Amino acid sequence: MTISDWLMIAAVFLGPIVSVRLTRYLDDKREIRERKLNIFKTLMATRAYNVSWAHVEALNRIDLEFNKNHKKEKEVIDAWKEYLDLLSDSDVPNDQWVTKRVELLVELLHKMAKVLRYDFDKTHIKNSSYSPRVHSQTEVEQNTLRKELIEVLEGLRSLPMEIKNWPKSNNES
């Protein structure tokens, strides 16, 4: 047998194996990117609703999906750590905290956009989300309702009552 015969036999046996391994490798890479994209899309979609469950869950998945050994992805993880530090800091005055929170979230999203090859600048990320006023108003009302209901249930607040019609007693007939 010649070398070309051996090469042909090797190609026949190794071709399908290499093909399957290459397909699996590409599928794994695509799946990893899709998970990162899912986090990014969720955070972009909920950036005006930072207390939504989806937003919080996406933030908590950053450590799982982004690789600290990859330079650009490490920048995402570092930005997430800085953002998380602020979220946990109750010593910062509220007005400064809110401003800094937005700034750090925008920075995080901008770094994620670069890793995922989206061309968003920080101004676009910060100013291009839509949040109807009625949503924030509803959220404030729900929080107030919850707080006051808890106070009633804990006995810290009473329900105001006014009796409009007294039932007639048997003597008044």
mmCIF file of C-alpha atoms in Angstrom:
data_model
loop_
_atom_site.group_PDB
_atom_site.id
_atom_site.type_symbol
_atom_site.label_atom_id
_atom_site.label_comp_id
_atom_site.label_asym_id
_atom_site.label_seq_id
_atom_site.Cartn_x
_atom_site.Cartn_y
_atom_site.Cartn_z
ATOM 1 C CA MET A 1 0.000 0.000 0.000
ATOM 2 C CA THR A 2 1.120 3.467 -0.788
ATOM 3 C CA ILE A 3 1.095 6.542 1.400
ATOM 4 C CA SER A 4 -1.897 7.907 -0.493
ATOM 5 C CA ASP A 5 -3.820 4.692 0.274
ATOM 6 C CA TRP A 6 -3.049 5.089 3.980
ATOM 7 C CA LEU A 7 -4.075 8.729 3.847
ATOM 8 C CA MET A 8 -7.336 7.760 2.149
ATOM 9 C CA ILE A 9 -8.075 5.135 4.826
ATOM 10 C CA ALA A 10 -7.241 7.630 7.596
ATOM 11 C CA ALA A 11 -9.485 10.254 5.979
ATOM 12 C CA VAL A 12 -12.383 7.793 5.725
ATOM 13 C CA PHE A 13 -12.098 6.854 9.399
ATOM 14 C CA LEU A 14 -11.104 10.216 10.869
ATOM 15 C CA GLY A 15 -13.315 12.454 8.708
ATOM 16 C CA PRO A 16 -16.582 11.747 10.536
ATOM 17 C CA ILE A 17 -14.886 11.914 13.945
ATOM 18 C CA VAL A 18 -13.279 15.269 13.187
ATOM 19 C CA SER A 19 -16.545 16.524 11.714
ATOM 20 C CA VAL A 20 -18.567 15.546 14.796
ATOM 21 C CA ARG A 21 -15.955 17.007 17.176
ATOM 22 C CA LEU A 22 -15.810 20.260 15.202
ATOM 23 C CA THR A 23 -19.608 20.521 15.120
ATOM 24 C CA ARG A 24 -19.781 19.879 18.873
ATOM 25 C CA TYR A 25 -17.076 22.501 19.511
ATOM 26 C CA LEU A 26 -18.925 25.102 17.432
ATOM 27 C CA ASP A 27 -22.243 24.255 19.124
ATOM 28 C CA ASP A 28 -20.634 24.678 22.567
ATOM 29 C CA LYS A 29 -19.189 28.068 21.583
ATOM 30 C CA ARG A 30 -22.587 29.173 20.234
ATOM 31 C CA GLU A 31 -24.345 28.034 23.429
ATOM 32 C CA ILE A 32 -21.861 29.911 25.631
ATOM 33 C CA ARG A 33 -22.389 33.078 23.567
ATOM 34 C CA GLU A 34 -26.173 32.650 23.722
ATOM 35 C CA ARG A 35 -26.099 32.474 27.529
ATOM 36 C CA LYS A 36 -24.030 35.674 27.682
ATOM 37 C CA LEU A 37 -26.355 37.320 25.178
ATOM 38 C CA ASN A 38 -29.349 36.307 27.262
ATOM 39 C CA ILE A 39 -27.871 38.026 30.314
ATOM 40 C CA PHE A 40 -27.050 41.148 28.322
ATOM 41 C CA LYS A 41 -30.460 41.333 26.636
ATOM 42 C CA THR A 42 -32.242 40.855 29.958
ATOM 43 C CA LEU A 43 -30.193 43.583 31.627
ATOM 44 C CA MET A 44 -30.705 45.956 28.701
ATOM 45 C CA ALA A 45 -34.445 45.277 28.655
ATOM 46 C CA THR A 46 -34.792 45.756 32.416
ATOM 47 C CA ARG A 47 -32.271 48.545 33.019
ATOM 48 C CA ALA A 48 -35.091 50.926 33.938
ATOM 49 C CA TYR A 49 -36.511 48.279 36.335
ATOM 50 C CA ASN A 50 -33.473 47.399 38.376
ATOM 51 C CA VAL A 51 -35.518 45.677 41.098
ATOM 52 C CA SER A 52 -37.289 43.283 38.736
ATOM 53 C CA TRP A 53 -36.665 39.595 39.358
ATOM 54 C CA ALA A 54 -35.342 39.099 35.821
ATOM 55 C CA HIS A 55 -32.829 41.936 36.248
ATOM 56 C CA VAL A 56 -31.543 40.605 39.563
ATOM 57 C CA GLU A 57 -31.305 37.051 38.218
ATOM 58 C CA ALA A 58 -29.362 38.209 35.155
ATOM 59 C CA LEU A 59 -26.917 40.123 37.362
ATOM 60 C CA ASN A 60 -26.364 37.053 39.510
ATOM 61 C CA ARG A 61 -25.585 34.940 36.420
ATOM 62 C CA ILE A 62 -22.682 37.156 35.306
ATOM 63 C CA ASP A 63 -20.159 35.273 37.470
ATOM 64 C CA LEU A 64 -21.368 31.987 36.019
ATOM 65 C CA GLU A 65 -21.196 32.853 32.343
ATOM 66 C CA PHE A 66 -18.355 35.321 31.895
ATOM 67 C CA ASN A 67 -14.797 33.993 32.045
ATOM 68 C CA LYS A 68 -12.375 35.813 34.340
ATOM 69 C CA ASN A 69 -9.443 34.310 32.388
ATOM 70 C CA HIS A 70 -10.477 36.166 29.237
ATOM 71 C CA LYS A 71 -9.261 39.797 29.337
ATOM 72 C CA LYS A 72 -12.436 41.524 28.045
ATOM 73 C CA GLU A 73 -14.738 39.254 30.053
ATOM 74 C CA LYS A 74 -12.688 39.901 33.197
ATOM 75 C CA GLU A 75 -13.500 43.595 32.709
ATOM 76 C CA VAL A 76 -17.202 42.635 32.796
ATOM 77 C CA ILE A 77 -16.734 40.674 36.017
ATOM 78 C CA ASP A 78 -14.747 43.541 37.559
ATOM 79 C CA ALA A 79 -17.482 46.031 36.585
ATOM 80 C CA TRP A 80 -20.085 43.673 38.107
ATOM 81 C CA LYS A 81 -18.095 43.454 41.361
ATOM 82 C CA GLU A 82 -17.875 47.245 41.570
ATOM 83 C CA TYR A 83 -21.621 47.535 40.904
ATOM 84 C CA LEU A 84 -22.385 44.836 43.493
ATOM 85 C CA ASP A 85 -20.258 46.644 46.080
ATOM 86 C CA LEU A 86 -22.354 49.765 45.600
ATOM 87 C CA LEU A 87 -25.637 47.828 45.715
ATOM 88 C CA SER A 88 -24.598 46.438 49.098
ATOM 89 C CA ASP A 89 -23.394 49.793 50.486
ATOM 90 C CA SER A 90 -25.959 51.481 52.714
ATOM 91 C CA ASP A 91 -23.554 54.213 53.868
ATOM 92 C CA VAL A 92 -23.758 56.249 50.655
ATOM 93 C CA PRO A 93 -26.386 59.040 50.759
ATOM 94 C CA ASN A 94 -29.437 58.079 48.673
ATOM 95 C CA ASP A 95 -29.129 60.797 46.001
ATOM 96 C CA GLN A 96 -25.455 59.956 45.422
ATOM 97 C CA TRP A 97 -26.216 56.236 45.538
ATOM 98 C CA VAL A 98 -28.838 56.489 42.785
ATOM 99 C CA THR A 99 -26.535 58.505 40.525
ATOM 100 C CA LYS A 100 -23.611 56.143 41.108
ATOM 101 C CA ARG A 101 -25.834 53.074 40.584
ATOM 102 C CA VAL A 102 -26.881 54.285 37.141
ATOM 103 C CA GLU A 103 -23.287 55.149 36.257
ATOM 104 C CA LEU A 104 -21.972 51.724 37.287
ATOM 105 C CA LEU A 105 -24.806 49.837 35.572
ATOM 106 C CA VAL A 106 -24.135 51.735 32.349
ATOM 107 C CA GLU A 107 -20.430 50.906 32.667
ATOM 108 C CA LEU A 108 -21.234 47.213 33.188
ATOM 109 C CA LEU A 109 -23.591 47.102 30.207
ATOM 110 C CA HIS A 110 -21.074 48.946 28.033
ATOM 111 C CA LYS A 111 -18.347 46.403 28.836
ATOM 112 C CA MET A 112 -20.753 43.557 28.126
ATOM 113 C CA ALA A 113 -21.723 45.161 24.819
ATOM 114 C CA LYS A 114 -18.065 45.299 23.784
ATOM 115 C CA VAL A 115 -17.513 41.622 24.662
ATOM 116 C CA LEU A 116 -20.616 40.627 22.688
ATOM 117 C CA ARG A 117 -19.696 42.926 19.774
ATOM 118 C CA TYR A 118 -22.606 45.341 20.085
ATOM 119 C CA ASP A 119 -21.897 48.925 19.105
ATOM 120 C CA PHE A 120 -23.639 50.777 21.951
ATOM 121 C CA ASP A 121 -22.092 53.843 23.503
ATOM 122 C CA LYS A 122 -22.713 54.742 27.135
ATOM 123 C CA THR A 123 -25.109 57.575 26.258
ATOM 124 C CA HIS A 124 -27.273 55.191 24.247
ATOM 125 C CA ILE A 125 -27.317 52.629 27.060
ATOM 126 C CA LYS A 126 -28.194 55.264 29.655
ATOM 127 C CA ASN A 127 -30.853 57.202 27.748
ATOM 128 C CA SER A 128 -32.526 54.826 25.333
ATOM 129 C CA SER A 129 -34.808 52.792 27.565
ATOM 130 C CA TYR A 130 -38.525 53.421 27.874
ATOM 131 C CA SER A 131 -40.225 53.327 31.233
ATOM 132 C CA PRO A 132 -43.781 54.662 31.428
ATOM 133 C CA ARG A 133 -44.464 56.890 34.433
ATOM 134 C CA VAL A 134 -47.431 54.739 35.347
ATOM 135 C CA HIS A 135 -45.051 51.821 36.006
ATOM 136 C CA SER A 136 -43.037 53.740 38.572
ATOM 137 C CA GLN A 137 -46.229 55.189 40.051
ATOM 138 C CA THR A 138 -47.710 51.694 40.368
ATOM 139 C CA GLU A 139 -44.517 50.441 41.987
ATOM 140 C CA VAL A 140 -44.570 53.277 44.547
ATOM 141 C CA GLU A 141 -48.248 52.597 45.308
ATOM 142 C CA GLN A 142 -47.632 48.865 45.710
ATOM 143 C CA ASN A 143 -44.712 49.501 48.061
ATOM 144 C CA THR A 144 -46.793 51.940 50.122
ATOM 145 C CA LEU A 145 -49.694 49.478 50.253
ATOM 146 C CA ARG A 146 -47.417 46.625 51.352
ATOM 147 C CA LYS A 147 -45.706 48.760 54.010
ATOM 148 C CA GLU A 148 -48.944 50.060 55.491
ATOM 149 C CA LEU A 149 -50.633 46.643 55.402
ATOM 150 C CA ILE A 150 -47.692 45.147 57.272
ATOM 151 C CA GLU A 151 -48.003 47.936 59.861
ATOM 152 C CA VAL A 152 -51.699 47.098 60.305
ATOM 153 C CA LEU A 153 -50.953 43.379 60.652
ATOM 154 C CA GLU A 154 -48.188 44.081 63.173
ATOM 155 C CA GLY A 155 -50.521 46.313 65.189
ATOM 156 C CA LEU A 156 -48.511 49.459 64.525
ATOM 157 C CA ARG A 157 -51.309 51.128 62.551
ATOM 158 C CA SER A 158 -55.066 50.976 62.889
ATOM 159 C CA LEU A 159 -57.647 51.022 60.165
ATOM 160 C CA PRO A 160 -59.779 54.180 60.198
ATOM 161 C CA MET A 161 -63.438 53.291 60.485
ATOM 162 C CA GLU A 162 -66.598 55.323 60.197
ATOM 163 C CA ILE A 163 -70.030 53.918 60.902
ATOM 164 C CA LYS A 164 -72.616 55.346 58.529
ATOM 165 C CA ASN A 165 -75.779 53.527 59.579
ATOM 166 C CA TRP A 166 -76.425 52.224 63.070
ATOM 167 C CA PRO A 167 -78.679 49.206 63.171
ATOM 168 C CA LYS A 168 -82.000 49.910 64.790
ATOM 169 C CA SER A 169 -82.405 48.400 68.212
ATOM 170 C CA ASN A 170 -85.570 46.478 69.189
ATOM 171 C CA ASN A 171 -86.631 49.328 71.535
ATOM 172 C CA GLU A 172 -86.763 51.939 68.763
ATOM 173 C CA SER A 173 -89.475 50.305 66.717
#
